[in-house]
Amino acid sequence: MRAFHQWLGVLTFLTAGLLDAAPLAVAAPPATDRPNVVLIFCDDLGYGDLGCFGAKTIRTPHLDRLARQGMRFTDFYAAQPVCSASRAALLTGCYPNRVGITGALDHRAKHGLDPTEETIADLLRARGYATGMVGKWHLGHLPPFLPTRQGFDRWYGLPYSNDMWPYHPEAKAGTYPPLPLYDGDRIVDAEVSPADQDRLTTDYTRRAVAFIEENRHRPFFLYVAHSMPHVPLHVSSARRGASKAGLYGDVVAEIDQSVGEIMQALDRFGLDRQTLLLFTSDNGPWLSYGPHAGSAGPLREGKGTTWEGGIRVPMIARWPDRVPRGTVCREPAMTIDILPTLTRLTGASLPVRPIDGLDISPLLFAMPGASSPHRALWFYYHQNDLEAVRSGPWKLILPHSYATVNPQAPPARDGRPTKYASAKADLELYHLVDDVGETRNVAASHQQVVARLQLLAEEARADLGDTLTQRAPTRARPAGVATVIP
Ligand code: MG
């Protein structure tokens, strides 16, 4: 059988250093070789927004319980600090520039994730899984690119972000058409209203629980891509004001409640022990929204930058009896690793085309001595700018410009953002274990490390290109382009 079954035999203690918690004995694995997978993906949730990641004002009891029952990853990354690119990486196991997706696609996009790319849903469906999605798609809103053409049997949700919407306070009149809500290939609400947005998280949760119930007798993959806490913030009337942490706190508390309901459903149907539940976020907090943004905790900057606050995200994994309880993994990993890890755990095939992610199940199972399978993680942004490289504890910042909140501008208020200013990053080196906030550039005193990471950057340029140094990609694949526009 697969190698991970062998590992389970020796999984009776945990390595020091990798994990914080005391060693725990691990019971015999349940008799399933096709565990269910529930993947919950938040939008713009910050690294510091959950109790179990240090939040002080926002309470997240269900997510904290999830972390106590499973593993918390402290050094987990989204592939890029923006919605569409981040989602492309999650679902394909590739750097998003590998599959031609950059930035955030809006209603004018004629392109999307090429349907011939194999998503987690495609691969698990081929392995006999029921595949369902609720929530925000954002990988192309035209019919050839929708979730039901990308491996999902079912989908209920929005085609792109909830701010690409005529009612968003920042939207100039006429910028956006009405925002549609889909059920499968059908638009079931042609004009999402503010009241509809208030109900989104509740709606998604109800659909997620119904999917679990409906498919409880067969293996399933459920992808819950919350539209929240991306602005404009909306929450059900029952929860408005309930968190005592402002509207943003109410919205995160509602997501926490949603996770609790999904956990409860798994428990009710006796599926806990055969279900791997993953929770993470697509990028860091959108800081220009001030009180309507989350917190990056101790990290520098937020969404739209490759400083840690933009790309490092909270990540929790729970699989009772498999993922040791109450553990913490400090090894670097990325959303691109979820696909190859799931194919390993479920016996599904890897995609035919090359991917970038690597199997992190040894980390999940806290195998003795398990470490990050990556020599380096590369951080691209914008069109194809290679802005940073991480290897082990080190992060090399490559010279680039980035947007930072302008302290001189009037502050964000009532869901309207403040302004950004442009700032410049030089060639800078940070030791993330000693300096998670990227405050002390130690490039001058560690020139050999700088040289080594520059070589790693060069590897990425030779493969995926780099607009900052005018390098063309050699092995990137194009996005899909719709030939017939409806
Ligand atoms: Mg986002």
Short mmCIF file of C-alpha atoms and ligand atoms in Angstrom, two decimals:
data_model
loop_
_atom_site.label_atom_id
_atom_site.label_comp_id
_atom_site.label_asym_id
_atom_site.label_seq_id
_atom_site.Cartn_x
_atom_site.Cartn_y
_atom_site.Cartn_z
CA MET A 1 0.00 0.00 0.00
CA ARG A 2 1.12 3.56 0.00
CA ALA A 3 4.06 4.68 2.04
CA PHE A 4 2.06 6.65 4.55
CA HIS A 5 0.54 3.47 5.90
CA GLN A 6 4.03 2.38 6.84
CA TRP A 7 4.72 5.65 8.57
CA LEU A 8 1.74 5.19 10.81
CA GLY A 9 3.44 2.26 12.46
CA VAL A 10 6.21 4.47 13.74
CA LEU A 11 4.10 7.47 14.52
CA THR A 12 4.26 7.16 18.28
CA PHE A 13 6.38 10.15 19.09
CA LEU A 14 7.02 13.52 17.64
CA THR A 15 10.21 15.29 16.80
CA ALA A 16 11.36 18.05 19.08
CA GLY A 17 11.82 21.38 17.38
CA LEU A 18 9.25 20.71 14.68
CA LEU A 19 6.44 20.43 17.15
CA ASP A 20 5.57 22.18 20.35
CA ALA A 21 3.20 19.77 21.96
CA ALA A 22 4.03 16.79 24.12
CA PRO A 23 4.33 13.46 22.30
CA LEU A 24 1.11 11.55 21.90
CA ALA A 25 0.47 7.95 21.01
CA VAL A 26 -1.42 7.56 17.76
CA ALA A 27 -4.13 4.95 17.47
CA ALA A 28 -4.45 2.53 14.58
CA PRO A 29 -5.67 4.23 11.43
CA PRO A 30 -9.29 3.91 10.40
CA ALA A 31 -9.96 1.50 7.59
CA THR A 32 -10.31 3.96 4.77
CA ASP A 33 -7.99 4.64 1.90
CA ARG A 34 -10.20 7.39 0.57
CA PRO A 35 -10.66 9.93 3.35
CA ASN A 36 -13.10 12.75 2.84
CA VAL A 37 -11.55 16.16 2.41
CA VAL A 38 -13.10 19.45 3.52
CA LEU A 39 -11.03 22.45 2.43
CA ILE A 40 -12.13 25.79 3.88
CA PHE A 41 -10.56 28.83 2.22
CA CYS A 42 -11.18 32.32 3.59
CA ASP A 43 -10.75 35.53 1.65
CA ASP A 44 -8.35 38.16 3.03
CA LEU A 45 -8.31 36.62 6.52
CA GLY A 46 -5.18 37.83 8.28
CA TYR A 47 -2.51 35.80 10.03
CA GLY A 48 -3.47 37.39 13.35
CA ASP A 49 -7.26 37.07 13.11
CA LEU A 50 -7.78 33.78 14.95
CA GLY A 51 -7.54 33.17 18.68
CA CYS A 52 -5.21 30.22 18.05
CA PHE A 53 -2.95 32.54 16.04
CA GLY A 54 -2.83 35.20 18.73
CA ALA A 55 -5.91 37.36 18.08
CA LYS A 56 -6.77 39.34 21.19
CA THR A 57 -10.13 40.92 20.42
CA ILE A 58 -11.73 38.48 17.98
CA ARG A 59 -12.91 35.22 19.54
CA THR A 60 -12.82 32.07 17.42
CA PRO A 61 -13.72 29.18 19.76
CA HIS A 62 -14.49 26.66 17.01
CA LEU A 63 -11.27 27.27 15.09
CA ASP A 64 -9.32 27.19 18.34
CA ARG A 65 -10.90 23.80 19.09
CA LEU A 66 -10.06 22.65 15.57
CA ALA A 67 -6.43 23.60 16.22
CA ARG A 68 -6.44 21.76 19.55
CA GLN A 69 -7.73 18.65 17.78
CA GLY A 70 -5.20 18.90 14.96
CA MET A 71 -2.13 20.75 13.75
CA ARG A 72 -1.46 24.45 13.35
CA PHE A 73 1.05 25.53 10.68
CA THR A 74 2.94 28.70 11.60
CA ASP A 75 4.86 29.10 8.32
CA PHE A 76 2.23 28.37 5.73
CA TYR A 77 1.97 30.52 2.62
CA ALA A 78 -0.49 31.51 -0.04
CA ALA A 79 1.32 31.46 -3.38
CA GLN A 80 0.49 35.10 -4.18
CA PRO A 81 -1.09 37.89 -2.13
CA VAL A 82 -4.17 38.30 -4.33
CA CYS A 83 -7.39 36.38 -4.92
CA SER A 84 -7.35 34.76 -8.37
CA ALA A 85 -3.66 33.94 -8.42
CA SER A 86 -3.88 32.43 -4.94
CA ARG A 87 -6.85 30.25 -5.90
CA ALA A 88 -5.18 29.02 -9.07
CA ALA A 89 -2.27 27.81 -6.95
CA LEU A 90 -4.48 26.11 -4.39
CA LEU A 91 -6.50 24.16 -6.92
CA THR A 92 -3.74 23.22 -9.38
CA GLY A 93 -0.71 22.70 -7.13
CA CYS A 94 1.19 25.11 -9.36
CA TYR A 95 2.60 28.57 -8.93
CA PRO A 96 -0.17 30.68 -10.44
CA ASN A 97 2.13 32.15 -13.09
CA ARG A 98 2.83 28.55 -14.18
CA VAL A 99 -0.83 28.30 -15.26
CA GLY A 100 -1.19 31.86 -16.55
CA ILE A 101 -3.31 33.33 -13.76
CA THR A 102 -2.26 36.62 -12.19
CA GLY A 103 -4.03 39.28 -10.13
CA ALA A 104 -7.78 39.32 -9.55
CA LEU A 105 -10.04 38.62 -12.54
CA ASP A 106 -13.10 40.83 -12.86
CA HIS A 107 -16.28 40.77 -14.93
CA ARG A 108 -14.34 41.91 -18.03
CA ALA A 109 -11.92 38.97 -18.04
CA LYS A 110 -12.10 36.84 -21.15
CA HIS A 111 -9.75 34.28 -19.68
CA GLY A 112 -9.76 31.83 -16.81
CA LEU A 113 -8.05 28.74 -15.49
CA ASP A 114 -7.53 26.53 -18.53
CA PRO A 115 -10.03 23.68 -18.09
CA THR A 116 -7.39 21.24 -19.32
CA GLU A 117 -5.39 21.96 -16.15
CA GLU A 118 -6.24 19.30 -13.56
CA THR A 119 -7.66 20.65 -10.33
CA ILE A 120 -7.94 18.85 -6.99
CA ALA A 121 -11.60 18.32 -7.88
CA ASP A 122 -10.75 16.74 -11.26
CA LEU A 123 -8.27 14.36 -9.66
CA LEU A 124 -10.43 13.32 -6.73
CA ARG A 125 -13.48 12.91 -8.92
CA ALA A 126 -11.49 10.51 -11.08
CA ARG A 127 -10.81 8.58 -7.86
CA GLY A 128 -14.54 8.20 -7.20
CA TYR A 129 -15.13 11.22 -5.00
CA ALA A 130 -18.23 13.37 -4.95
CA THR A 131 -16.92 16.90 -5.48
CA GLY A 132 -18.72 19.98 -4.24
CA MET A 133 -17.91 23.63 -3.92
CA VAL A 134 -19.65 26.47 -2.17
CA GLY A 135 -18.40 30.03 -2.34
CA LYS A 136 -16.26 32.30 -4.44
CA TRP A 137 -14.68 30.88 -7.58
CA HIS A 138 -12.62 33.68 -9.17
CA LEU A 139 -10.83 31.63 -11.83
CA GLY A 140 -12.86 32.88 -14.80
CA HIS A 141 -16.56 33.74 -14.82
CA LEU A 142 -17.31 32.75 -18.42
CA PRO A 143 -19.04 29.37 -18.87
CA PRO A 144 -15.99 27.33 -19.99
CA PHE A 145 -14.14 28.24 -16.80
CA LEU A 146 -16.77 27.77 -14.11
CA PRO A 147 -16.29 25.19 -11.32
CA THR A 148 -18.63 22.67 -12.94
CA ARG A 149 -16.17 22.55 -15.87
CA GLN A 150 -13.20 22.22 -13.55
CA GLY A 151 -14.02 19.02 -11.69
CA PHE A 152 -16.82 20.03 -9.34
CA ASP A 153 -20.10 18.11 -9.53
CA ARG A 154 -21.79 20.93 -7.65
CA TRP A 155 -21.20 24.61 -7.04
CA TYR A 156 -23.14 27.33 -5.30
CA GLY A 157 -21.62 30.77 -5.03
CA LEU A 158 -20.18 33.89 -6.63
CA PRO A 159 -18.08 33.93 -9.80
CA TYR A 160 -15.66 36.54 -8.43
CA SER A 161 -15.15 38.93 -5.52
CA ASN A 162 -18.06 40.41 -3.60
CA ASP A 163 -16.69 43.96 -4.09
CA MET A 164 -17.01 43.71 -7.89
CA TRP A 165 -20.52 44.88 -7.29
CA PRO A 166 -22.47 48.09 -7.95
CA TYR A 167 -23.23 48.60 -4.24
CA HIS A 168 -19.63 48.57 -3.07
CA PRO A 169 -18.87 52.01 -1.57
CA GLU A 170 -15.72 52.23 -3.70
CA ALA A 171 -17.38 51.29 -6.99
CA LYS A 172 -17.93 54.23 -9.31
CA ALA A 173 -21.36 54.25 -10.93
CA GLY A 174 -21.38 51.96 -13.94
CA THR A 175 -18.13 50.18 -13.11
CA TYR A 176 -19.67 46.84 -12.30
CA PRO A 177 -22.67 44.98 -13.65
CA PRO A 178 -25.01 43.27 -11.19
CA LEU A 179 -23.29 40.48 -9.28
CA PRO A 180 -24.80 37.08 -10.06
CA LEU A 181 -25.16 34.10 -7.70
CA TYR A 182 -24.82 30.65 -9.28
CA ASP A 183 -26.16 27.24 -8.48
CA GLY A 184 -24.27 24.95 -10.84
CA ASP A 185 -24.32 26.49 -14.31
CA ARG A 186 -27.47 28.43 -13.56
CA ILE A 187 -27.74 31.97 -12.27
CA VAL A 188 -30.23 31.76 -9.41
CA ASP A 189 -29.99 35.40 -8.33
CA ALA A 190 -29.12 37.81 -11.14
CA GLU A 191 -28.59 40.75 -8.84
CA VAL A 192 -27.11 40.05 -5.45
CA SER A 193 -28.38 42.71 -3.04
CA PRO A 194 -26.86 43.93 0.22
CA ALA A 195 -29.37 41.73 2.07
CA ASP A 196 -28.22 38.76 -0.01
CA GLN A 197 -24.61 39.46 0.96
CA ASP A 198 -25.68 39.52 4.61
CA ARG A 199 -26.85 35.93 4.12
CA LEU A 200 -23.85 34.65 2.13
CA THR A 201 -21.92 32.98 4.94
CA THR A 202 -25.10 31.43 6.33
CA ASP A 203 -26.10 30.23 2.86
CA TYR A 204 -22.70 28.74 2.13
CA THR A 205 -22.69 26.95 5.47
CA ARG A 206 -26.15 25.49 4.95
CA ARG A 207 -25.13 24.22 1.50
CA ALA A 208 -21.87 22.81 2.83
CA VAL A 209 -23.65 20.87 5.58
CA ALA A 210 -26.26 19.61 3.10
CA PHE A 211 -23.49 18.38 0.79
CA ILE A 212 -21.85 16.49 3.65
CA GLU A 213 -25.15 14.89 4.60
CA GLU A 214 -26.00 13.96 1.04
CA ASN A 215 -22.61 12.36 0.38
CA ARG A 216 -22.00 10.81 3.79
CA HIS A 217 -21.96 7.29 2.40
CA ARG A 218 -19.26 7.90 -0.23
CA PRO A 219 -15.92 9.71 -0.31
CA PHE A 220 -16.30 13.40 -0.89
CA PHE A 221 -14.24 16.53 -1.48
CA LEU A 222 -15.88 19.72 -0.31
CA TYR A 223 -14.29 23.10 -1.06
CA VAL A 224 -15.77 25.96 0.98
CA ALA A 225 -14.42 29.25 -0.38
CA HIS A 226 -15.89 31.94 1.83
CA SER A 227 -16.48 35.33 0.21
CA MET A 228 -15.78 36.88 3.60
CA PRO A 229 -13.99 38.57 5.29
CA HIS A 230 -13.23 40.34 1.99
CA VAL A 231 -14.82 43.80 1.80
CA PRO A 232 -17.60 44.85 1.63
CA LEU A 233 -18.18 43.17 4.98
CA HIS A 234 -21.55 41.56 5.43
CA VAL A 235 -22.90 39.44 8.22
CA SER A 236 -26.26 37.99 9.18
CA SER A 237 -28.44 40.30 11.24
CA ALA A 238 -28.32 37.89 14.18
CA ARG A 239 -24.54 38.22 14.44
CA ARG A 240 -24.19 41.93 13.75
CA GLY A 241 -22.68 43.53 16.84
CA ALA A 242 -22.41 40.18 18.60
CA SER A 243 -18.61 39.87 18.61
CA LYS A 244 -17.84 43.11 20.48
CA ALA A 245 -14.93 43.37 18.01
CA GLY A 246 -16.56 45.55 15.38
CA LEU A 247 -18.09 44.49 12.07
CA TYR A 248 -14.89 42.71 11.03
CA GLY A 249 -14.98 40.73 14.27
CA ASP A 250 -18.64 39.85 13.65
CA VAL A 251 -17.77 38.54 10.18
CA VAL A 252 -14.88 36.40 11.42
CA ALA A 253 -17.04 35.12 14.29
CA GLU A 254 -19.63 34.04 11.72
CA ILE A 255 -16.99 32.16 9.75
CA ASP A 256 -15.89 30.56 13.01
CA GLN A 257 -19.48 29.54 13.67
CA SER A 258 -19.64 28.10 10.14
CA VAL A 259 -16.57 25.97 10.83
CA GLY A 260 -18.27 24.82 14.04
CA GLU A 261 -21.35 23.77 12.08
CA ILE A 262 -19.25 21.82 9.59
CA MET A 263 -17.40 20.11 12.46
CA GLN A 264 -20.73 19.31 14.07
CA ALA A 265 -22.07 17.81 10.84
CA LEU A 266 -19.00 15.59 10.45
CA ASP A 267 -19.45 14.45 14.04
CA ARG A 268 -23.20 13.87 13.64
CA PHE A 269 -22.69 11.63 10.61
CA GLY A 270 -19.79 9.78 12.21
CA LEU A 271 -17.32 11.11 9.62
CA ASP A 272 -14.72 12.78 11.86
CA ARG A 273 -12.20 10.00 11.70
CA GLN A 274 -12.36 9.60 7.97
CA THR A 275 -12.21 13.29 7.14
CA LEU A 276 -9.22 15.57 6.70
CA LEU A 277 -10.37 19.11 7.43
CA LEU A 278 -8.15 21.98 6.25
CA PHE A 279 -8.66 25.66 7.00
CA THR A 280 -6.62 28.51 5.53
CA SER A 281 -6.80 31.86 3.72
CA ASP A 282 -6.04 33.15 0.21
CA ASN A 283 -3.87 36.09 1.31
CA GLY A 284 -3.31 38.53 4.15
CA PRO A 285 -5.50 41.41 5.33
CA TRP A 286 -6.46 44.29 3.03
CA LEU A 287 -4.94 46.91 5.30
CA SER A 288 -6.13 50.00 3.43
CA TYR A 289 -9.63 49.21 4.70
CA GLY A 290 -8.57 50.01 8.26
CA PRO A 291 -11.24 48.81 10.70
CA HIS A 292 -12.78 46.68 7.93
CA ALA A 293 -9.51 44.80 7.45
CA GLY A 294 -8.01 42.00 9.48
CA SER A 295 -4.71 41.87 11.26
CA ALA A 296 -1.44 40.36 10.10
CA GLY A 297 -0.45 39.96 13.76
CA PRO A 298 3.32 40.32 14.10
CA LEU A 299 3.88 40.25 10.34
CA ARG A 300 4.89 43.13 8.10
CA GLU A 301 2.37 44.68 5.65
CA GLY A 302 -0.63 42.81 4.19
CA LYS A 303 -2.49 41.80 1.04
CA GLY A 304 -0.94 42.93 -2.21
CA THR A 305 2.64 42.63 -0.93
CA THR A 306 5.10 39.76 -0.63
CA TRP A 307 6.08 40.85 2.87
CA GLU A 308 4.99 38.14 5.27
CA GLY A 309 1.71 39.89 6.09
CA GLY A 310 0.59 39.47 2.48
CA ILE A 311 1.48 35.85 1.95
CA ARG A 312 1.74 34.05 5.28
CA VAL A 313 -1.67 32.73 6.27
CA PRO A 314 -3.17 30.80 9.17
CA MET A 315 -3.48 27.09 8.42
CA ILE A 316 -5.08 24.35 10.50
CA ALA A 317 -5.33 20.65 9.63
CA ARG A 318 -7.39 18.10 11.51
CA TRP A 319 -7.70 14.38 10.90
CA PRO A 320 -8.32 12.51 14.14
CA ASP A 321 -5.91 9.62 14.75
CA ARG A 322 -3.77 10.66 11.80
CA VAL A 323 -2.72 14.26 12.37
CA PRO A 324 -1.46 14.37 15.97
CA ARG A 325 -3.61 16.47 18.26
CA GLY A 326 -2.59 19.89 19.49
CA THR A 327 0.59 20.07 17.43
CA VAL A 328 2.36 22.91 15.67
CA CYS A 329 4.38 22.65 12.47
CA ARG A 330 6.94 25.39 11.88
CA GLU A 331 8.23 24.16 8.54
CA PRO A 332 7.61 26.33 5.45
CA ALA A 333 4.88 25.02 3.17
CA MET A 334 2.47 26.54 0.68
CA THR A 335 -1.03 26.08 -0.70
CA ILE A 336 0.54 24.47 -3.81
CA ASP A 337 1.37 21.51 -1.55
CA ILE A 338 -2.24 20.69 -0.79
CA LEU A 339 -2.93 19.05 -4.18
CA PRO A 340 -0.02 16.58 -4.15
CA THR A 341 -0.65 15.84 -0.47
CA LEU A 342 -4.28 15.03 -1.17
CA THR A 343 -3.47 12.86 -4.16
CA ARG A 344 -1.04 10.94 -1.96
CA LEU A 345 -3.55 10.52 0.85
CA THR A 346 -6.45 9.51 -1.37
CA GLY A 347 -4.65 7.40 -3.94
CA ALA A 348 -5.64 9.80 -6.71
CA SER A 349 -3.28 10.42 -9.62
CA LEU A 350 -1.09 13.47 -9.91
CA PRO A 351 -1.79 15.79 -12.84
CA VAL A 352 -0.21 14.80 -16.13
CA ARG A 353 1.50 18.19 -16.49
CA PRO A 354 4.29 19.21 -14.12
CA ILE A 355 3.27 20.90 -10.88
CA ASP A 356 5.25 22.82 -8.26
CA GLY A 357 3.73 21.62 -5.01
CA LEU A 358 5.16 18.75 -2.98
CA ASP A 359 3.67 16.17 -0.66
CA ILE A 360 3.65 17.47 2.91
CA SER A 361 1.97 14.44 4.50
CA PRO A 362 5.16 13.69 6.50
CA LEU A 363 4.67 17.10 8.11
CA LEU A 364 0.97 16.45 8.66
CA PHE A 365 1.71 13.16 10.33
CA ALA A 366 4.61 14.64 12.30
CA MET A 367 6.98 12.01 11.02
CA PRO A 368 10.22 12.01 12.96
CA GLY A 369 12.63 14.38 11.26
CA ALA A 370 10.09 15.56 8.70
CA SER A 371 11.04 18.89 7.20
CA SER A 372 9.81 21.14 4.43
CA PRO A 373 10.18 19.37 1.09
CA HIS A 374 11.03 22.71 -0.57
CA ARG A 375 14.57 23.91 -1.09
CA ALA A 376 12.98 27.25 -1.77
CA LEU A 377 9.62 28.94 -2.08
CA TRP A 378 9.34 31.71 -4.65
CA PHE A 379 7.08 34.71 -4.23
CA TYR A 380 5.83 36.39 -7.37
CA TYR A 381 3.36 39.21 -7.67
CA HIS A 382 1.81 41.54 -10.26
CA GLN A 383 2.25 40.44 -13.84
CA ASN A 384 5.25 38.21 -13.24
CA ASP A 385 7.53 39.97 -10.78
CA LEU A 386 9.77 37.76 -8.67
CA GLU A 387 9.85 39.74 -5.42
CA ALA A 388 11.16 37.32 -2.79
CA VAL A 389 12.59 33.86 -2.12
CA ARG A 390 12.41 31.84 1.08
CA SER A 391 14.80 29.01 1.86
CA GLY A 392 14.85 27.52 5.36
CA PRO A 393 14.67 30.40 7.85
CA TRP A 394 15.94 32.93 5.31
CA LYS A 395 13.99 35.26 3.08
CA LEU A 396 15.66 37.31 0.39
CA ILE A 397 13.75 40.35 -0.79
CA LEU A 398 14.55 41.28 -4.38
CA PRO A 399 14.45 44.96 -5.34
CA HIS A 400 10.89 46.02 -6.15
CA SER A 401 8.20 48.61 -5.41
CA TYR A 402 5.21 47.86 -3.24
CA ALA A 403 2.10 49.61 -1.94
CA THR A 404 1.94 50.63 1.70
CA VAL A 405 -0.80 52.49 3.53
CA ASN A 406 -0.11 56.22 3.25
CA PRO A 407 0.04 57.61 6.79
CA GLN A 408 -0.68 61.11 5.48
CA ALA A 409 -3.95 60.18 3.78
CA PRO A 410 -7.31 60.46 5.55
CA PRO A 411 -7.90 57.17 7.40
CA ALA A 412 -10.22 54.41 6.22
CA ARG A 413 -13.82 54.84 7.39
CA ASP A 414 -17.10 53.00 7.13
CA GLY A 415 -15.93 50.52 4.54
CA ARG A 416 -14.08 53.09 2.44
CA PRO A 417 -10.33 52.59 2.17
CA THR A 418 -7.52 55.00 2.76
CA LYS A 419 -4.89 55.56 0.08
CA TYR A 420 -1.72 53.66 -0.61
CA ALA A 421 1.69 55.17 -1.25
CA SER A 422 4.48 53.52 -3.19
CA ALA A 423 7.52 52.25 -1.28
CA LYS A 424 10.74 50.63 -2.42
CA ALA A 425 12.34 47.40 -1.26
CA ASP A 426 16.05 46.84 -1.87
CA LEU A 427 18.00 43.62 -1.87
CA GLU A 428 17.27 42.68 1.74
CA LEU A 429 17.74 39.56 3.84
CA TYR A 430 15.68 38.55 6.86
CA HIS A 431 15.96 35.62 9.25
CA LEU A 432 12.29 34.81 9.73
CA VAL A 433 12.72 32.57 12.75
CA ASP A 434 14.51 35.29 14.69
CA ASP A 435 12.73 38.21 13.05
CA VAL A 436 9.24 37.29 11.89
CA GLY A 437 8.36 40.96 11.43
CA GLU A 438 11.09 41.52 8.80
CA THR A 439 12.53 44.45 10.73
CA ARG A 440 16.30 43.76 10.59
CA ASN A 441 17.89 43.53 7.17
CA VAL A 442 20.99 41.39 7.69
CA ALA A 443 22.10 41.19 4.05
CA ALA A 444 25.37 43.03 4.69
CA SER A 445 26.53 40.58 7.33
CA HIS A 446 25.32 37.40 5.53
CA GLN A 447 26.54 37.80 1.98
CA GLN A 448 26.95 34.08 1.39
CA VAL A 449 23.31 33.50 2.26
CA VAL A 450 22.35 36.33 -0.08
CA ALA A 451 24.39 34.75 -2.87
CA ARG A 452 22.82 31.33 -2.29
CA LEU A 453 19.29 32.72 -2.36
CA GLN A 454 20.10 34.75 -5.46
CA LEU A 455 21.02 31.51 -7.19
CA LEU A 456 17.65 30.08 -6.13
CA ALA A 457 15.95 33.18 -7.54
CA GLU A 458 17.82 32.55 -10.77
CA GLU A 459 16.38 29.03 -10.94
CA ALA A 460 12.88 30.45 -10.78
CA ARG A 461 13.66 33.05 -13.46
CA ALA A 462 14.98 30.41 -15.83
CA ASP A 463 11.71 28.52 -15.46
CA LEU A 464 8.89 30.98 -14.77
CA GLY A 465 10.59 34.19 -15.92
CA ASP A 466 10.67 37.51 -14.08
CA THR A 467 9.45 40.85 -15.42
CA LEU A 468 11.62 42.76 -12.94
CA THR A 469 14.77 41.44 -14.61
CA GLN A 470 13.21 41.12 -18.09
CA ARG A 471 13.29 37.35 -18.18
CA ALA A 472 10.74 35.45 -20.23
CA PRO A 473 9.23 32.26 -18.85
CA THR A 474 10.30 29.02 -20.50
CA ARG A 475 7.94 26.51 -18.96
CA ALA A 476 4.82 28.47 -18.10
CA ARG A 477 1.47 27.50 -19.59
CA PRO A 478 -1.18 29.96 -20.78
CA ALA A 479 -4.54 30.64 -19.18
CA GLY A 480 -7.62 29.49 -21.03
CA VAL A 481 -9.20 32.11 -23.28
CA ALA A 482 -12.87 32.02 -24.18
CA THR A 483 -13.29 31.99 -27.94
CA VAL A 484 -17.05 32.48 -27.94
CA ILE A 485 -18.13 35.24 -25.59
CA PRO A 486 -21.78 34.80 -24.63
MG MG B 1 -8.25 37.54 -1.17
#
